[in-house]
Short mmCIF file of C-alpha atoms in Angstrom, two decimals:
data_model
loop_
_atom_site.label_atom_id
_atom_site.label_comp_id
_atom_site.label_asym_id
_atom_site.label_seq_id
_atom_site.Cartn_x
_atom_site.Cartn_y
_atom_site.Cartn_z
CA MET A 7 -2.15 10.59 6.77
CA ASN A 8 -0.77 14.29 8.77
CA PHE A 9 -1.61 17.69 7.37
CA LYS A 10 -2.46 21.05 7.87
CA THR A 11 -6.16 22.33 5.93
CA GLU A 12 -6.21 26.08 5.63
CA THR A 13 -9.24 28.21 3.05
CA ASP A 14 -8.80 30.62 2.21
CA GLU A 15 -11.77 33.09 0.04
CA LYS A 16 -9.38 32.60 -3.81
CA GLY A 17 -8.14 29.24 -2.67
CA THR A 18 -7.84 25.90 -0.15
CA ILE A 19 -4.39 25.07 1.54
CA ILE A 20 -3.43 21.26 2.73
CA ARG A 21 -0.30 21.41 4.12
CA LEU A 22 1.00 18.68 3.98
CA CYS A 23 2.60 17.41 7.13
CA GLU A 24 4.78 14.12 6.13
CA GLU A 25 8.19 12.73 5.19
CA ARG A 26 6.84 9.92 2.78
CA LEU A 27 3.52 9.64 0.18
CA ASP A 28 3.79 6.69 -0.72
CA ALA A 29 1.61 3.61 -1.11
CA ASN A 30 0.97 3.53 2.22
CA ASN A 31 -1.38 6.93 2.78
CA SER A 32 -1.25 8.44 -1.35
CA GLU A 33 -5.32 6.67 -0.92
CA GLU A 34 -5.44 8.69 1.89
CA PHE A 35 -4.64 11.95 0.68
CA LYS A 36 -6.29 10.94 -2.88
CA LYS A 37 -9.65 11.03 -1.04
CA LEU A 38 -8.50 14.00 0.81
CA LEU A 39 -7.83 16.13 -2.76
CA ASN A 40 -11.45 15.25 -3.67
CA LEU A 41 -13.18 15.74 -0.79
CA ALA A 42 -11.89 19.59 -0.70
CA PHE A 43 -12.79 20.10 -4.99
CA GLU A 44 -16.87 18.53 -4.14
CA LYS A 45 -17.07 20.89 -0.45
CA GLY A 46 -16.02 23.78 -2.78
CA ALA A 47 -12.96 24.55 -3.18
CA GLY A 48 -12.24 25.36 -7.47
CA ASN A 49 -8.62 26.46 -6.60
CA VAL A 50 -6.53 24.03 -4.13
CA ILE A 51 -2.97 24.30 -3.53
CA VAL A 52 -1.15 21.38 -2.24
CA ASP A 53 2.05 22.54 -0.33
CA MET A 54 4.26 19.87 -0.43
CA LYS A 55 7.33 22.11 1.54
CA ASP A 56 8.30 18.46 4.48
CA VAL A 57 8.06 15.82 2.05
CA ARG A 58 10.77 14.51 0.77
CA PHE A 59 9.87 11.32 -0.76
CA ILE A 60 7.10 11.33 -3.83
CA ASP A 61 5.89 7.59 -5.31
CA SER A 62 4.48 6.99 -8.36
CA SER A 63 0.98 6.53 -6.53
CA GLY A 64 1.71 9.83 -4.47
CA LEU A 65 1.81 11.44 -8.05
CA GLY A 66 -0.78 9.38 -9.27
CA ALA A 67 -2.96 11.59 -6.01
CA LEU A 68 -2.04 14.22 -7.59
CA VAL A 69 -3.22 13.78 -11.24
CA SER A 70 -6.80 12.53 -10.19
CA GLY A 71 -7.14 15.57 -8.15
CA PHE A 72 -5.54 17.73 -11.21
CA LYS A 73 -8.14 16.46 -13.00
CA ASN A 74 -10.90 16.68 -11.42
CA ALA A 75 -9.83 20.19 -10.43
CA SER A 76 -9.90 20.61 -15.04
CA THR A 77 -13.47 18.12 -14.50
CA ARG A 78 -14.58 21.14 -12.27
CA HIS A 79 -13.18 24.30 -13.24
CA GLY A 80 -10.81 24.64 -10.87
CA THR A 81 -7.39 24.50 -10.72
CA LEU A 82 -4.83 21.78 -8.46
CA LYS A 83 -1.21 23.80 -8.00
CA VAL A 84 2.07 22.33 -6.22
CA ALA A 85 4.04 24.79 -3.83
CA ALA A 86 7.73 23.46 -2.59
CA ILE A 87 8.54 20.59 -4.46
CA HIS A 88 12.55 19.42 -3.90
CA GLY A 89 14.88 17.08 -4.31
CA GLN A 90 13.64 14.08 -4.94
CA VAL A 91 10.03 14.81 -5.46
CA ARG A 92 11.35 17.47 -8.07
CA SER A 93 13.15 15.11 -9.99
CA MET A 94 10.35 13.03 -9.95
CA PHE A 95 8.02 15.84 -11.27
CA GLU A 96 10.44 16.24 -14.32
CA LEU A 97 11.01 11.92 -14.70
CA THR A 98 6.93 11.31 -15.69
CA ARG A 99 7.11 14.77 -17.61
CA LEU A 100 4.27 15.66 -15.02
CA HIS A 101 6.13 19.96 -14.11
CA ARG A 102 4.44 20.43 -17.47
CA ALA A 103 0.69 19.59 -16.15
CA PHE A 104 1.45 20.72 -13.21
CA ASP A 105 1.73 24.82 -12.46
CA ILE A 106 4.13 23.98 -9.24
CA TYR A 107 5.10 27.26 -7.14
CA PRO A 108 8.27 27.43 -4.83
CA SER A 109 5.40 28.43 -1.63
CA ALA A 110 1.92 28.25 -1.44
CA GLU A 111 2.02 31.56 -0.22
CA GLU A 112 3.13 32.42 -4.23
CA ALA A 113 0.66 30.48 -4.98
CA LEU A 114 -1.48 31.76 -3.36
CA GLU A 115 -0.95 35.25 -4.54
CA THR A 116 -1.25 34.72 -8.18
CA LEU A 117 -5.04 33.39 -6.72
CA TYR A 118 -5.94 36.69 -6.50
CA ALA A 119 -3.80 38.74 -9.29
CA GLU A 120 -5.61 36.02 -11.71
CA LYS A 121 -8.84 37.39 -9.49
CA GLU A 122 -7.97 41.70 -9.92
CA GLU A 123 -7.40 40.60 -14.52
CA ARG A 124 -10.69 39.44 -14.27
CA MET B 7 26.40 -15.95 -13.45
CA ARG B 8 29.80 -14.66 -12.00
CA LYS B 9 30.98 -15.86 -8.32
CA LYS B 10 30.21 -13.83 -5.62
CA ARG B 11 33.28 -11.96 -4.84
CA ARG B 12 35.11 -11.57 -0.60
CA ASP B 13 33.77 -7.62 -0.93
CA ASP B 14 30.28 -7.90 -2.40
CA ILE B 15 27.64 -6.70 -0.65
CA GLU B 16 24.37 -9.51 -0.63
CA LEU B 17 21.05 -8.14 1.95
CA GLU B 18 17.81 -10.51 1.82
CA MET B 19 14.63 -9.48 3.36
CA THR B 20 11.32 -10.91 5.09
CA LEU B 21 8.50 -8.54 5.31
CA PRO B 22 5.01 -9.26 6.09
CA ASN B 23 3.20 -7.37 2.72
CA GLN B 24 2.15 -4.45 3.85
CA THR B 25 2.91 -1.27 2.48
CA CYS B 26 3.37 0.18 5.44
CA TYR B 27 6.89 -1.14 5.70
CA LEU B 28 7.61 0.62 2.12
CA LYS B 29 9.44 3.77 4.40
CA LEU B 30 11.41 0.90 5.48
CA ILE B 31 12.46 -0.69 2.78
CA GLY B 32 12.88 2.48 0.79
CA ARG B 33 15.12 4.11 4.04
CA ILE B 34 17.85 -0.11 3.71
CA GLY B 35 17.64 1.29 0.12
CA GLU B 36 18.90 4.44 1.25
CA GLU B 37 21.44 4.27 3.54
CA MET B 38 23.41 0.86 1.72
CA ALA B 39 24.27 3.34 -1.23
CA SER B 40 25.34 6.15 0.54
CA GLY B 41 26.75 4.75 3.39
CA LEU B 42 29.55 2.81 0.36
CA GLY B 43 30.98 5.45 -1.01
CA ILE B 44 29.51 4.68 -4.53
CA SER B 45 29.49 7.27 -6.86
CA ASN B 46 27.57 7.38 -10.32
CA GLY B 47 27.81 11.07 -9.96
CA ASN B 48 26.55 12.30 -7.44
CA GLY B 49 26.16 9.08 -4.11
CA GLU B 50 22.52 11.62 -2.99
CA GLU B 51 21.24 10.35 -6.61
CA LEU B 52 21.68 7.36 -6.64
CA ALA B 53 20.93 6.29 -2.52
CA ASN B 54 17.52 7.80 -3.99
CA SER B 55 17.66 5.80 -6.63
CA LEU B 56 17.80 3.11 -4.39
CA SER B 57 14.93 3.96 -2.18
CA MET B 58 13.10 4.66 -5.05
CA VAL B 59 13.18 1.75 -7.45
CA LEU B 60 12.74 -0.59 -4.34
CA THR B 61 9.66 1.47 -2.77
CA GLU B 62 8.22 0.91 -6.16
CA ALA B 63 9.04 -2.30 -6.91
CA ALA B 64 7.56 -3.10 -2.85
CA SER B 65 4.80 -1.79 -3.77
CA ASN B 66 4.15 -3.31 -7.18
CA VAL B 67 3.38 -6.90 -5.33
CA ILE B 68 2.33 -5.43 -2.60
CA ARG B 69 -0.90 -4.35 -3.85
CA HIS B 70 -1.18 -6.39 -7.24
CA ALA B 71 1.05 -9.35 -7.05
CA ASN B 72 0.39 -10.40 -3.98
CA GLU B 73 -3.36 -8.66 -4.19
CA ALA B 74 -2.83 -6.57 -0.22
CA ASP B 75 -2.81 -10.65 1.45
CA PRO B 76 -1.21 -9.91 4.50
CA GLU B 77 -0.95 -13.23 4.87
CA LYS B 78 1.45 -13.10 1.74
CA LYS B 79 5.07 -12.18 2.19
CA ILE B 80 7.01 -9.65 0.33
CA ARG B 81 10.90 -11.25 0.46
CA ILE B 82 14.01 -7.96 -1.53
CA LYS B 83 17.91 -9.11 -2.48
CA ILE B 84 19.38 -6.03 -3.08
CA ARG B 85 23.69 -7.01 -3.71
CA ILE B 86 25.96 -4.47 -3.74
CA THR B 87 29.16 -5.61 -5.75
CA PRO B 88 31.98 -3.40 -6.58
CA ASP B 89 30.13 -3.06 -9.97
CA GLU B 90 26.44 -3.24 -10.39
CA LEU B 91 23.61 -2.79 -7.72
CA ILE B 92 21.51 -5.90 -8.29
CA VAL B 93 17.96 -5.29 -7.03
CA LYS B 94 15.44 -8.93 -7.23
CA VAL B 95 11.74 -7.98 -5.02
CA PHE B 96 9.86 -11.89 -5.98
CA ASP B 97 6.38 -11.68 -5.87
CA GLU B 98 3.81 -14.70 -5.06
CA GLY B 99 1.00 -13.41 -7.78
CA ILE B 100 0.50 -15.15 -11.37
CA GLY B 101 3.28 -13.42 -13.39
CA PHE B 102 2.94 -10.33 -16.21
CA ASN B 103 4.54 -9.72 -18.99
CA LEU B 104 7.05 -6.88 -18.76
CA ASP B 105 7.00 -6.03 -22.84
CA GLU B 106 3.21 -6.02 -22.74
CA VAL B 107 3.14 -2.52 -20.21
CA PRO B 108 2.56 0.19 -22.35
CA GLU B 109 4.73 3.89 -21.41
CA PRO B 110 2.29 6.02 -19.16
CA GLU B 111 1.05 9.52 -21.50
CA PHE B 112 2.75 11.90 -20.88
CA GLU B 113 -0.04 14.48 -22.48
CA PRO B 114 -1.63 17.03 -19.74
CA GLU B 115 -4.95 16.36 -21.58
CA ARG B 116 -4.26 13.09 -21.12
CA LEU B 117 -2.82 11.46 -18.10
CA SER B 118 -3.46 8.89 -16.26
CA GLU B 119 -3.81 7.86 -12.23
CA ARG B 120 -1.71 5.28 -12.86
CA GLY B 121 0.97 2.99 -14.63
CA ARG B 122 4.38 4.71 -14.08
CA GLY B 123 5.88 2.34 -11.56
CA LEU B 124 7.78 0.09 -14.03
CA PHE B 125 8.45 3.89 -16.06
CA ILE B 126 10.14 5.12 -13.15
CA ILE B 127 12.29 2.03 -12.33
CA ARG B 128 13.32 1.73 -16.35
CA SER B 129 14.09 5.04 -16.17
CA LEU B 130 16.49 4.78 -13.02
CA MET B 131 18.01 0.88 -13.68
CA ASP B 132 20.84 -0.17 -15.87
CA SER B 133 18.84 -2.74 -16.77
CA VAL B 134 14.98 -4.62 -15.32
CA SER B 135 13.58 -8.13 -16.26
CA TYR B 136 10.92 -10.17 -14.72
CA ILE B 137 11.12 -14.44 -14.70
CA LYS B 138 8.68 -16.07 -14.38
CA ASN B 139 9.04 -20.11 -11.77
CA ARG B 140 7.37 -22.36 -10.16
CA GLU B 141 9.28 -21.05 -6.74
CA GLY B 142 7.71 -17.55 -8.01
CA ASN B 143 8.62 -14.82 -9.83
CA VAL B 144 11.37 -12.16 -9.41
CA LEU B 145 11.88 -8.65 -10.26
CA VAL B 146 15.24 -7.81 -11.23
CA MET B 147 17.17 -4.85 -12.34
CA ARG B 148 20.59 -3.94 -12.73
CA LYS B 149 22.73 -1.18 -12.37
CA LYS B 150 26.19 -0.21 -13.30
CA LEU B 151 27.62 1.09 -10.56
CA LYS B 152 31.27 3.84 -10.34
CA HIS B 153 33.28 3.27 -7.12
CA VAL B 154 35.44 6.45 -5.49
#
């Protein structure tokens, strides 16, 4: 699976460089996501700008990360979902559960804003 | 079952039971739907739907029904008639009862990692049935079409 990870003091951005997130790479993605939390990342942002197709196993991997974040009192934010990916979030109602942002940078900004409010 | 007509398009493929072929399976469905002048309101939407149901159904067979056994095969039939899209995905497993598959949880506090595949297929197609027989099992998915 192709990806880039950027660590900021407020959170970790995982930029997926894959066109598809399906049963062929979702298990690897799930491990990557959960490893970020295990390594101590409180907040993880998944940048899905390059992803144009997601299936139920890809959504399942994100749910795994979402639950892991909740257990650790952290957050999992999803950024730049479009087209078929957005349709799948809406069809499975996951858009109600996840914090979705237009871009990873905007998701990161909210983490800074949340910190300042406290 | 009605007779095959001259304008019907039928594609049958047999692939190794491996998830690395999901991309190819999805792409074939997408190309078929987008290149045929079919419009269910939105041609791109139908191409995405076909790609999605093929990926979901094939993924279920590869990982669960065929138990990720690379020696097994996955067989798929796609038929497009002037008014209907019919997708059949065959498996070599013990089969399951379609009526016993529950809907996924939607509440954020009760989300599960699994259980969305069949829900997605049912949402995107008009009818879904699963037939068990001696030669193997088949998931049959149908959708009404409007040609432009």
